[in-house]
PDB file of C-alpha atoms in Angstrom:
ATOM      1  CA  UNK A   1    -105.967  59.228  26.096  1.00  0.00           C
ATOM      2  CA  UNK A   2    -109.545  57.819  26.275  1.00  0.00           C
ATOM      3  CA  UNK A   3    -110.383  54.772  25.028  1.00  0.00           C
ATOM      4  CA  UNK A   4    -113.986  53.516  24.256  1.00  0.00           C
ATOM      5  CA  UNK A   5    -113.736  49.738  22.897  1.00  0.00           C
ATOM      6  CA  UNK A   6    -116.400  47.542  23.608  1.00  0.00           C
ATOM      7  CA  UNK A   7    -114.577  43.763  23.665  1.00  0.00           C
ATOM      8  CA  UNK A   8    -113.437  43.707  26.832  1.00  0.00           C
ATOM      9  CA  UNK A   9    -110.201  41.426  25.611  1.00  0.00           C
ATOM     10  CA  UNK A  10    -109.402  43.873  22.891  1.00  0.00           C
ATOM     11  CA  UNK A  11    -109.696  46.732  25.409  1.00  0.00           C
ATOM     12  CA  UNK A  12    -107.433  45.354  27.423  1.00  0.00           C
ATOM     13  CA  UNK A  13    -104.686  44.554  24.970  1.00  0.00           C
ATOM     14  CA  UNK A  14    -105.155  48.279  23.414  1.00  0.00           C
ATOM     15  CA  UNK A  15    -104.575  49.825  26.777  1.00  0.00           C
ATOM     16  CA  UNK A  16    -101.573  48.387  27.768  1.00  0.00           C
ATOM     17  CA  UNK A  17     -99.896  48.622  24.379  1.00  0.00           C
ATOM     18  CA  UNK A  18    -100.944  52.319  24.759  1.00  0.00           C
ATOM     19  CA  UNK A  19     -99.136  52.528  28.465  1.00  0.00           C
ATOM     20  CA  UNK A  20     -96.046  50.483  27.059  1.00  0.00           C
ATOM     21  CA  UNK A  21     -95.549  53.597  24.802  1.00  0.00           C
ATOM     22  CA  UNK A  22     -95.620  55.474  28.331  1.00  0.00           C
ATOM     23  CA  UNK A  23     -99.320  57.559  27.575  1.00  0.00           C
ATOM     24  CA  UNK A  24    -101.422  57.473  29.906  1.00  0.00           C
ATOM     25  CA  UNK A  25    -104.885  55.856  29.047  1.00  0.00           C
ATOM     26  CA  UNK A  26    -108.472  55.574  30.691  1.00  0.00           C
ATOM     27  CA  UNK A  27    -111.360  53.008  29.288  1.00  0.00           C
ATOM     28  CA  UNK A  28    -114.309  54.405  29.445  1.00  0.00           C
ATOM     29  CA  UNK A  29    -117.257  51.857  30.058  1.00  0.00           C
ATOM     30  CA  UNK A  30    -120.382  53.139  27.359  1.00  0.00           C
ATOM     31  CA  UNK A  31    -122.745  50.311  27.025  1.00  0.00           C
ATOM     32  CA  UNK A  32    -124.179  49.999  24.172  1.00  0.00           C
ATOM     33  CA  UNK A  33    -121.112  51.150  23.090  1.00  0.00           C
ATOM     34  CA  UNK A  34    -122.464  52.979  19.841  1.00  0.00           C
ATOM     35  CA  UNK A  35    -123.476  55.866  22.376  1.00  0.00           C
ATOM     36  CA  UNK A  36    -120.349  56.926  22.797  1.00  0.00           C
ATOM     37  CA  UNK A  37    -120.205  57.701  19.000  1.00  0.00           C
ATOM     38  CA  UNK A  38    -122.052  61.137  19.369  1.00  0.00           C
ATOM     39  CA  UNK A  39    -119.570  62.851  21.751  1.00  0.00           C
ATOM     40  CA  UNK A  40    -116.732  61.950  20.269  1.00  0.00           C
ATOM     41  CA  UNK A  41    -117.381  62.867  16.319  1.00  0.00           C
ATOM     42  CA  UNK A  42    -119.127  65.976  17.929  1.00  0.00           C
ATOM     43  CA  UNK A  43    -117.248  66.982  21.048  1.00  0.00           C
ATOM     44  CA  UNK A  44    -113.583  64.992  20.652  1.00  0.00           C
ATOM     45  CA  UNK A  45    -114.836  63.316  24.099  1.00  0.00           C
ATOM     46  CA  UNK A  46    -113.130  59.982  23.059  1.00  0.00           C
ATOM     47  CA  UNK A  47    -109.656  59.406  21.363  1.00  0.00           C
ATOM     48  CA  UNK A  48    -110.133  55.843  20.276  1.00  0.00           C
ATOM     49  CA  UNK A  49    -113.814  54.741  20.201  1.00  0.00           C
ATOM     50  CA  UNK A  50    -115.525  51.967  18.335  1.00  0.00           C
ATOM     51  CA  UNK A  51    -117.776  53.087  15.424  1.00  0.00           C
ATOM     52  CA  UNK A  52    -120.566  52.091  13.752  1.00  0.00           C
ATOM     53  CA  UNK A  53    -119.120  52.128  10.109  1.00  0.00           C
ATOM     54  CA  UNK A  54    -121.226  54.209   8.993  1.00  0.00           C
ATOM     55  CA  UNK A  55    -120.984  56.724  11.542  1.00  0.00           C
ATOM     56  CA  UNK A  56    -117.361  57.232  10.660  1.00  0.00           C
ATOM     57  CA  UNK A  57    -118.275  57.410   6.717  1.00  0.00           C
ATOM     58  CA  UNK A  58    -121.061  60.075   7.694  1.00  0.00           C
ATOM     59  CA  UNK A  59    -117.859  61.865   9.841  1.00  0.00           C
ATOM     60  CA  UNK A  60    -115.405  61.788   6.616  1.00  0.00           C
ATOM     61  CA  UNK A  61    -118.198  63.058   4.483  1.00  0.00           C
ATOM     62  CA  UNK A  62    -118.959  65.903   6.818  1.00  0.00           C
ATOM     63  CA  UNK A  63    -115.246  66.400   7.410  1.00  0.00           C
ATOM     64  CA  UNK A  64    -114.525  65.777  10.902  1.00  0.00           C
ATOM     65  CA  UNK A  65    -111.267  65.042  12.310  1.00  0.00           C
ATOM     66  CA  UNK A  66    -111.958  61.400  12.805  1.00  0.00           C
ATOM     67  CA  UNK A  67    -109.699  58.323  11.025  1.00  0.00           C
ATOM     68  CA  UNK A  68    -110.577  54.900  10.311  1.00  0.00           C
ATOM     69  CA  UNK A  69    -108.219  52.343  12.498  1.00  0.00           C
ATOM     70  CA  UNK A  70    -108.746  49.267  10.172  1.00  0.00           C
ATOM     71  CA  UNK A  71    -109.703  46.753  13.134  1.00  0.00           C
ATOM     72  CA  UNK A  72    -113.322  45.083  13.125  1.00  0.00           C
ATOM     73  CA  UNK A  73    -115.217  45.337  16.356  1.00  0.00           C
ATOM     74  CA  UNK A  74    -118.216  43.702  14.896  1.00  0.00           C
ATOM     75  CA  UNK A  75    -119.681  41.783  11.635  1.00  0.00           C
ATOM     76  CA  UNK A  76    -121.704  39.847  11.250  1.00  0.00           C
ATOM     77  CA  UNK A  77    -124.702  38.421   8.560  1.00  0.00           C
ATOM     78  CA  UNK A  78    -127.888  40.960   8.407  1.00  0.00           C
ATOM     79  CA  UNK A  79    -130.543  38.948   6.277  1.00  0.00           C
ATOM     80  CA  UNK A  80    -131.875  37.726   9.784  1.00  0.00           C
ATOM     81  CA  UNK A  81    -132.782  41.528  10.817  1.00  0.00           C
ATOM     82  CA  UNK A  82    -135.910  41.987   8.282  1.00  0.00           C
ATOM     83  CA  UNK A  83    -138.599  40.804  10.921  1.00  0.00           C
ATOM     84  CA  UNK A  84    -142.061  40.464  10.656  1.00  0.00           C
ATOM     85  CA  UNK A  85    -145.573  39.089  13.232  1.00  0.00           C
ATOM     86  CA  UNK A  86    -147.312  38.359  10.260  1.00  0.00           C
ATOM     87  CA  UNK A  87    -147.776  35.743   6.905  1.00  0.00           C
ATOM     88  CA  UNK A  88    -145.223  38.705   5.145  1.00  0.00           C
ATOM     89  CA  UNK A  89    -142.441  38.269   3.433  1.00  0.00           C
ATOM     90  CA  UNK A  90    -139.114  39.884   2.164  1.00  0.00           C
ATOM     91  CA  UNK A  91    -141.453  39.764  -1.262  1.00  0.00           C
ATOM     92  CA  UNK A  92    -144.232  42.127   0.452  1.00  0.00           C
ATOM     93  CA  UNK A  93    -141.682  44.879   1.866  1.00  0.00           C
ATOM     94  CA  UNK A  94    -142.457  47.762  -1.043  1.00  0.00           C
ATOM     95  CA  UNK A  95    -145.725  49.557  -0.328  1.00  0.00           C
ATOM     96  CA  UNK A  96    -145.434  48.423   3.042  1.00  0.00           C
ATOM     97  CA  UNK A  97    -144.136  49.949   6.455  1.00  0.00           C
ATOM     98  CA  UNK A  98    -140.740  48.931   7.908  1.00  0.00           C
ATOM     99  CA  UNK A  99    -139.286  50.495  11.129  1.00  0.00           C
ATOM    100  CA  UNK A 100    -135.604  51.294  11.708  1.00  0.00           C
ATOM    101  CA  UNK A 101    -134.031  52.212  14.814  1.00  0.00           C
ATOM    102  CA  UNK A 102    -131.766  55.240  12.870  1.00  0.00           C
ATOM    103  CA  UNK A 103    -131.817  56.079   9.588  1.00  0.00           C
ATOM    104  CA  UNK A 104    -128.222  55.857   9.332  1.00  0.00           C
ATOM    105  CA  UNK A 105    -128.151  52.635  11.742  1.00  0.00           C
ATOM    106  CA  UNK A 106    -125.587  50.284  10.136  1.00  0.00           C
ATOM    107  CA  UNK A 107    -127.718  46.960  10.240  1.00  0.00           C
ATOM    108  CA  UNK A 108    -130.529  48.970   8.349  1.00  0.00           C
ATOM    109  CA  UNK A 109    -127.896  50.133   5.666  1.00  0.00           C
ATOM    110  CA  UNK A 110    -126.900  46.494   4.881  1.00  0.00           C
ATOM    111  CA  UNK A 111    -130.400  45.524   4.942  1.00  0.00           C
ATOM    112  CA  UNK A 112    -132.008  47.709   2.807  1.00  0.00           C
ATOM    113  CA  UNK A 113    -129.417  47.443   0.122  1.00  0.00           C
ATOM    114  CA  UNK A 114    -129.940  43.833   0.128  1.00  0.00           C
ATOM    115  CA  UNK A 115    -133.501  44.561  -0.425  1.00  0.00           C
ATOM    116  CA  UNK A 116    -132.706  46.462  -3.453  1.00  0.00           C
ATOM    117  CA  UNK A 117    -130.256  44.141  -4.927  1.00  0.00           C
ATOM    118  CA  UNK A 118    -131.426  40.813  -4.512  1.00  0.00           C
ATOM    119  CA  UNK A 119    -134.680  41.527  -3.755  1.00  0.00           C
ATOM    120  CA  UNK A 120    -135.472  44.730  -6.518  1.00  0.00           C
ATOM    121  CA  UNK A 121    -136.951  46.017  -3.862  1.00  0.00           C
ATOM    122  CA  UNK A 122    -137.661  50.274  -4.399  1.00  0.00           C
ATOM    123  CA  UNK A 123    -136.683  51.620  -1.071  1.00  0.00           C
ATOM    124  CA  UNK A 124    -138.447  55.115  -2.237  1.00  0.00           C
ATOM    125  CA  UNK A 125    -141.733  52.985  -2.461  1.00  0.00           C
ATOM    126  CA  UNK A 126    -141.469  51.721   1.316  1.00  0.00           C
ATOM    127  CA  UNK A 127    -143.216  53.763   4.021  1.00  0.00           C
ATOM    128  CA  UNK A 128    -140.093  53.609   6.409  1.00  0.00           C
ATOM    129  CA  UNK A 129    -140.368  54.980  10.060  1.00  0.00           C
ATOM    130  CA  UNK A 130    -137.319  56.232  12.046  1.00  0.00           C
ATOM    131  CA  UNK A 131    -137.263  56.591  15.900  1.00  0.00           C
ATOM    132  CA  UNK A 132    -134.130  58.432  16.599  1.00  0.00           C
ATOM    133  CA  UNK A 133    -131.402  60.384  14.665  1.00  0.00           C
ATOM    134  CA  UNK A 134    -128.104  59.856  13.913  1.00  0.00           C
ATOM    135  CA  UNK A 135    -124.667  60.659  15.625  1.00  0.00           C
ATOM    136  CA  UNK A 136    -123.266  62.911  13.454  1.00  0.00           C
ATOM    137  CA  UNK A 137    -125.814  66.522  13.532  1.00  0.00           C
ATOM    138  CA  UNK A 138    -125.002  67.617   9.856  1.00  0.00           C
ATOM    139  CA  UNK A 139    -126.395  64.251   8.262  1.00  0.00           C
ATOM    140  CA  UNK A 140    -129.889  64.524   8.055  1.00  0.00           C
ATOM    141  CA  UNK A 141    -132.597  62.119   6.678  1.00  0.00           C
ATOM    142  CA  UNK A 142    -134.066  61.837   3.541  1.00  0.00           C
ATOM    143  CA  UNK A 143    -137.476  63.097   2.381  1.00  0.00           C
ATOM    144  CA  UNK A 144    -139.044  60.004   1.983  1.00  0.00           C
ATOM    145  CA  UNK A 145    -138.187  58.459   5.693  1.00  0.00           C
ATOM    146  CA  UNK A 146    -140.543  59.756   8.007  1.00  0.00           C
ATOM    147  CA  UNK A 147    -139.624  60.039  11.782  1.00  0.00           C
ATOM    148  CA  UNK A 148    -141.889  58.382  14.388  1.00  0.00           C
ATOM    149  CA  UNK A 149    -143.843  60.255  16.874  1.00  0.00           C
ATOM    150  CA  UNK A 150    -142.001  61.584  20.124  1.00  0.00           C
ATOM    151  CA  UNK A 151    -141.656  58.890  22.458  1.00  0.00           C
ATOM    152  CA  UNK A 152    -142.782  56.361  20.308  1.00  0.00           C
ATOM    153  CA  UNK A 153    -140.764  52.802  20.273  1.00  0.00           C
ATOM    154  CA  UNK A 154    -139.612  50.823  17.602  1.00  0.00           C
ATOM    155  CA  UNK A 155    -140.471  47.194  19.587  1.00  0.00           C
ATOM    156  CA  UNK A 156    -143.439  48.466  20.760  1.00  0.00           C
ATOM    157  CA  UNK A 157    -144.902  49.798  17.572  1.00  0.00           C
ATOM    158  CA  UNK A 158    -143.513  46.210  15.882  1.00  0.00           C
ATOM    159  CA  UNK A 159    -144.941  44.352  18.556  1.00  0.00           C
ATOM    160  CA  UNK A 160    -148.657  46.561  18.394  1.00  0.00           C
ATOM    161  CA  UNK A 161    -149.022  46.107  14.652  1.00  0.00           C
ATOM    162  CA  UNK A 162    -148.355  49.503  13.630  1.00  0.00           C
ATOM    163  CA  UNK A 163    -144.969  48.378  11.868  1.00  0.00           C
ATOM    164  CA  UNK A 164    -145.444  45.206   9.075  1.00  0.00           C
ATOM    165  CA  UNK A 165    -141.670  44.461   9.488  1.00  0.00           C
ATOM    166  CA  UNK A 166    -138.663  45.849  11.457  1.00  0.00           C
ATOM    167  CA  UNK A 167    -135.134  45.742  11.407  1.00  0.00           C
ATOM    168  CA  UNK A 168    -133.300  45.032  14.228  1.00  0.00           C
ATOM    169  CA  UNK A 169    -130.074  43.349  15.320  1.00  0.00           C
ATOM    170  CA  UNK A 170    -129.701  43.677  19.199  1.00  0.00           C
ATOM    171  CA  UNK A 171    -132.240  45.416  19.907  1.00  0.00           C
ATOM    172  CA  UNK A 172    -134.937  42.640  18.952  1.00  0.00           C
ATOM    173  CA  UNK A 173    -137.562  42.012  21.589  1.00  0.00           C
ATOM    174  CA  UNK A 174    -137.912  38.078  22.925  1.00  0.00           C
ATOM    175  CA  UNK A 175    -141.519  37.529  21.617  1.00  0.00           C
ATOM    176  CA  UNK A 176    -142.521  33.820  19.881  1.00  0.00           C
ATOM    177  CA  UNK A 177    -144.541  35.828  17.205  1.00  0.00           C
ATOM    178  CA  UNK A 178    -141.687  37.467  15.427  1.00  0.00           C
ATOM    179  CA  UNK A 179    -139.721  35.280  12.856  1.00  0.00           C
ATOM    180  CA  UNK A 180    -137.384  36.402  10.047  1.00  0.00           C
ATOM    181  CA  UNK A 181    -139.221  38.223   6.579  1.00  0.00           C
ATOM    182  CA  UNK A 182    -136.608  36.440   4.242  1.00  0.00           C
ATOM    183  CA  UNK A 183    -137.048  32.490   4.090  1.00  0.00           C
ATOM    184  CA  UNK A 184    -133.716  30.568   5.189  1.00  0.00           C
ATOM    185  CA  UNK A 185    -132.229  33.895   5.704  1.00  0.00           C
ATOM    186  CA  UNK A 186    -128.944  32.259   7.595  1.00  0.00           C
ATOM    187  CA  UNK A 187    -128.302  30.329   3.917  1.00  0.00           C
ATOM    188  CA  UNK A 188    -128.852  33.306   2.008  1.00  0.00           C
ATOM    189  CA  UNK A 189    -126.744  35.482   4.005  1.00  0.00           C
ATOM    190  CA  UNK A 190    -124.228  32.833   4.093  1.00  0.00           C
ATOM    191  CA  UNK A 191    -124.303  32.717  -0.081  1.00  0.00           C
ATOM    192  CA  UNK A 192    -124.200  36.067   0.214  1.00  0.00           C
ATOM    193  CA  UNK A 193    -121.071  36.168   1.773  1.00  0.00           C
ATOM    194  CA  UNK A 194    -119.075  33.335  -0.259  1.00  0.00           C
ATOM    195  CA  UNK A 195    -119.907  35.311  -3.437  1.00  0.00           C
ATOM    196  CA  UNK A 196    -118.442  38.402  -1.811  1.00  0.00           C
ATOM    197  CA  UNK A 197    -115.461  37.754  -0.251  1.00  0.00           C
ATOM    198  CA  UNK A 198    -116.260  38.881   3.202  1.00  0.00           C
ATOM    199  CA  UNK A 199    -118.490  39.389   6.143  1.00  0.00           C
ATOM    200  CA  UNK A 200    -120.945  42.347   6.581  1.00  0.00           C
ATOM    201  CA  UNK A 201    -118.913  44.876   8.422  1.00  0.00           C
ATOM    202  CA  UNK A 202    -120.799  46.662  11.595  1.00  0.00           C
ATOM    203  CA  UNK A 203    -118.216  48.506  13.853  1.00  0.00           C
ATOM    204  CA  UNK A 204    -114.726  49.070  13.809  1.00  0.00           C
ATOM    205  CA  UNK A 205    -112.457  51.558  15.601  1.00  0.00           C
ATOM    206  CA  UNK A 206    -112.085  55.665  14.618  1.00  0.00           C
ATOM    207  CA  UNK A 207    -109.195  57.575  15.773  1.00  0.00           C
ATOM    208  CA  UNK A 208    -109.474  61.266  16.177  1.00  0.00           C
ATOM    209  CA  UNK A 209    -106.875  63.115  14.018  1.00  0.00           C
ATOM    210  CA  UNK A 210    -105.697  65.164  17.219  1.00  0.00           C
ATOM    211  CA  UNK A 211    -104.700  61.982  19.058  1.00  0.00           C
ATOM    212  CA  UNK A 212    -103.235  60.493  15.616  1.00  0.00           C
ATOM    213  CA  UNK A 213    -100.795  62.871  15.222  1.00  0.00           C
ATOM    214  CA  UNK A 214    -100.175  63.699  19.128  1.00  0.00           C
ATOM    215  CA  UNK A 215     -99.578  60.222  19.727  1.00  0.00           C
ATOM    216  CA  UNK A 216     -99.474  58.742  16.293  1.00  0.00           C
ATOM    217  CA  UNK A 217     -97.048  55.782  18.108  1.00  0.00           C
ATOM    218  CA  UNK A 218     -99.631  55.168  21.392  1.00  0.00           C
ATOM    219  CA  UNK A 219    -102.307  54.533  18.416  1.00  0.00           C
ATOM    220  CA  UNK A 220     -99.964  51.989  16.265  1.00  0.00           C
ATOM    221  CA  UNK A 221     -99.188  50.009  19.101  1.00  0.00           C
ATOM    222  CA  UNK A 222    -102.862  50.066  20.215  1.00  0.00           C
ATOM    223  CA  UNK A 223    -103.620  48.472  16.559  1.00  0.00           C
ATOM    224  CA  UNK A 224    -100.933  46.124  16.578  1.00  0.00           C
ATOM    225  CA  UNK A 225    -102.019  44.588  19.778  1.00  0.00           C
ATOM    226  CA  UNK A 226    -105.383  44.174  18.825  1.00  0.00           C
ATOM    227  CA  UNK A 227    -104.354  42.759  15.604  1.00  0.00           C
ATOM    228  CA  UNK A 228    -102.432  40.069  17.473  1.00  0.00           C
ATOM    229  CA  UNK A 229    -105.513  38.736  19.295  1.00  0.00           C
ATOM    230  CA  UNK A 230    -108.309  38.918  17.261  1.00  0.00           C
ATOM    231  CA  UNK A 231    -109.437  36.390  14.485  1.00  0.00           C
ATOM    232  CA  UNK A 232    -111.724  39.269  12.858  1.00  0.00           C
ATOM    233  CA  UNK A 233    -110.751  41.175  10.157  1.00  0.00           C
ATOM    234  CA  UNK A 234    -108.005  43.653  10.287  1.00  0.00           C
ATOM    235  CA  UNK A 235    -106.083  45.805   7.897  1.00  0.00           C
ATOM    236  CA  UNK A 236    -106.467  47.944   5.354  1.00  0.00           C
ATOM    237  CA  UNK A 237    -106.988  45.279   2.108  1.00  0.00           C
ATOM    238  CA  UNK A 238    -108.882  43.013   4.908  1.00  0.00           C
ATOM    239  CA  UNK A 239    -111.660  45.505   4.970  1.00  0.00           C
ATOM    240  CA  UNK A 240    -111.747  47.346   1.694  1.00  0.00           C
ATOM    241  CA  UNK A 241    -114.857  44.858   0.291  1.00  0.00           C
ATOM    242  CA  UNK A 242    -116.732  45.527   3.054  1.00  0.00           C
ATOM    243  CA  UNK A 243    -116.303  48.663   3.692  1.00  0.00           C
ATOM    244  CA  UNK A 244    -116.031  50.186  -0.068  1.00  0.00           C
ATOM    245  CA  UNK A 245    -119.545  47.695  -0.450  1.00  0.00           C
ATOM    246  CA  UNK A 246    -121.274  49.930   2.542  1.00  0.00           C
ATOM    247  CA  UNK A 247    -120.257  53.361   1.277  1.00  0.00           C
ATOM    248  CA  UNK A 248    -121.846  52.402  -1.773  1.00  0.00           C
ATOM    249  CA  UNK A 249    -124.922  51.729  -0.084  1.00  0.00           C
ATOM    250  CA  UNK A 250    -125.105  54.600   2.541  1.00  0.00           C
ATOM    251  CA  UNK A 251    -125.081  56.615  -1.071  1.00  0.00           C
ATOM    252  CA  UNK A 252    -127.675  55.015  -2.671  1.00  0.00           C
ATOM    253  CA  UNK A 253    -130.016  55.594   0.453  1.00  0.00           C
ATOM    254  CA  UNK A 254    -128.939  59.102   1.112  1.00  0.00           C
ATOM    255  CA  UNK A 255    -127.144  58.057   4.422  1.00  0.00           C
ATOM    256  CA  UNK A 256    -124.023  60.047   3.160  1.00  0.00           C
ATOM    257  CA  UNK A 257    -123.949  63.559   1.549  1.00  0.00           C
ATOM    258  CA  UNK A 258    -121.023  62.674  -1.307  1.00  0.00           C
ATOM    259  CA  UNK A 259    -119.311  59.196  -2.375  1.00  0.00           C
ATOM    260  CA  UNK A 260    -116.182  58.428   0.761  1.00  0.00           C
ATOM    261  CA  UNK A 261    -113.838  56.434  -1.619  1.00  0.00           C
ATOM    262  CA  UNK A 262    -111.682  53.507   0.683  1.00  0.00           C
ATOM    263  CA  UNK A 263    -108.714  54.881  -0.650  1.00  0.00           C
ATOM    264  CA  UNK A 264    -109.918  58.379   0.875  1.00  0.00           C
ATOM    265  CA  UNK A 265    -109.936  56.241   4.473  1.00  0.00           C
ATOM    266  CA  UNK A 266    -106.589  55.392   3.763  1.00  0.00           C
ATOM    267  CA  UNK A 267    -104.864  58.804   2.928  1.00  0.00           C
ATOM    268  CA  UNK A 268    -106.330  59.917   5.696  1.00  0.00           C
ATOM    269  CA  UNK A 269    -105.243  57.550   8.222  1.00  0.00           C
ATOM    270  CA  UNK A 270    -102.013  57.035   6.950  1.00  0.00           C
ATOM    271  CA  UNK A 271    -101.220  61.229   6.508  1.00  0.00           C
ATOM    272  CA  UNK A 272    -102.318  61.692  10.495  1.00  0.00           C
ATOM    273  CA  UNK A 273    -100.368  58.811  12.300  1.00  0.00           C
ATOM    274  CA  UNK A 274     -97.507  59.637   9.373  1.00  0.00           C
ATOM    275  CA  UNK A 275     -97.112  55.843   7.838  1.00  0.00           C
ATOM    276  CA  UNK A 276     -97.530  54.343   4.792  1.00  0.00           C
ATOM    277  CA  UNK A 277    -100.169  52.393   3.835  1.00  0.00           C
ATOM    278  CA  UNK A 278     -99.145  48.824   4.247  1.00  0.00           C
ATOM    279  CA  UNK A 279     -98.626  49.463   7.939  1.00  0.00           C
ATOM    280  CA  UNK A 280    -102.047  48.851   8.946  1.00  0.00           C
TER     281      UNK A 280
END
């Protein structure tokens, strides 16, 4: 099996649960890890790989063999990721420009549905700019996101003035001019998160459906070691809010072609490694 994780502790504990089962198992070292996604939702390349989450709800929705391993790799709060140079703020986004990494990034996902929810912010009415696709070649993006020219940069283009905000996680250049769009935006993202229940959600770990059912008890002990270690999220009920909150998001912006249901995530999961659901 080939494993793509990119916590080097959780690594670790996944591969040797995966050898005590007597499979063999090689870590493959993808930094960032998110490029890893494209080969295996396209070519299989990977067995277990950490996912953007809404990679793996683009997968399901385009019906590749790929499972959700309810494990989080990575949350975190967003509200920080709306950046600006300028006097703007969060209230000046519509009728403005605002660069994105990917359309179908996950930190843009969150971030623009908090625009439209607690900001009534019309994402159709924003001149958003794109730089790169996504990882999964069926999803494409919507008619009202335009795609930057060849070789331009997102940080450069923020950084020139041809952007008036960005959103970025780690990809956010070291510059003193650049502060956050949304006023006290750790506060509000910590509200945010009290009134929900839970934690934006950012990667977690897809399965293919080949290696679930080839080696459906490799893959359970791989969870159950991970799930011993970290203090994150993990389980099925741990991440339905975030996850279900996501989908519902990736819909609204056209990330996703139909609604993926959590309890879809779940059937699946559960039919390929052959469990039931309160397993994982």
């Amino acid at each position: 099996m080939k494993l793509v994780l990119g916590r080097d502790d959780l690594a670790a504990a996944a591969a040797a649960a995966v050898r005590g089962t007597g499979t063999q198992v090689e870590r493959l070292d993808v930094r960032p890890v998110h490029k890893a996604a494209r080969g295996m939702i396209g070519q299989g390349s990977v067995d277990i790989c950490e996912l953007p989450i809404v990679t793996l709800l683009q997968a399901v929705a385009h019906d590749h063999p790929v499972i959700l391993l309810p494990v989080t790799m990575l949350g975190r709060a967003q509200h920080q990721t709306l950046v600006t140079c300028g006097d703007l703020t969060v209230e000046d986004v519509q009728g403005r420009s605002v660069g994105v990494r990917s359309w179908s990034q996950t930190t843009g996902v969150w971030m623009r549905g908090f625009l439209a929810e607690q900001y009534g912010v019309d994402l159709r009415k924003v001149d958003w700019v794109v730089y790169e696709g996504g990882h999964v070649d069926e999803q494409h993006d919507p008619s009202w996101v335009r795609r930057a020219p060849e070789g331009a940069r997102l940080q450069a283009d923020f950084l020139g003035g041809s952007l008036d905000f960005g959103i970025m996680g780690n990809e956010l250049p070291a510059d003193d001019r650049i502060r956050t769009a949304i006023p006290d935006a750790a506060q509000v993202a910590a509200a945010w998160t009290e009134r929900s229940g839970f934690l934006p959600l950012n990667h977690v770990v897809g399965v293919s459906e080949k290696a679930a059912r080839e080696h459906s008890g490799a893959v359970l002990a791989a969870y159950d070691a991970m799930r011993e270690i970290t203090s994150d999220a993990v389980g099925f009920e741990a991440l339905r809010g975030a996850v279900t909150k996501v989908a519902a998001f990736a819909l609204e912006q056209e990330v996703v072609p139909r609604p993926v249901a959590f309890d879809e995530l779940v059937a699946r999961s559960c039919e390929a490694l052959g469990v039931r659901e309160g397993r994982l």
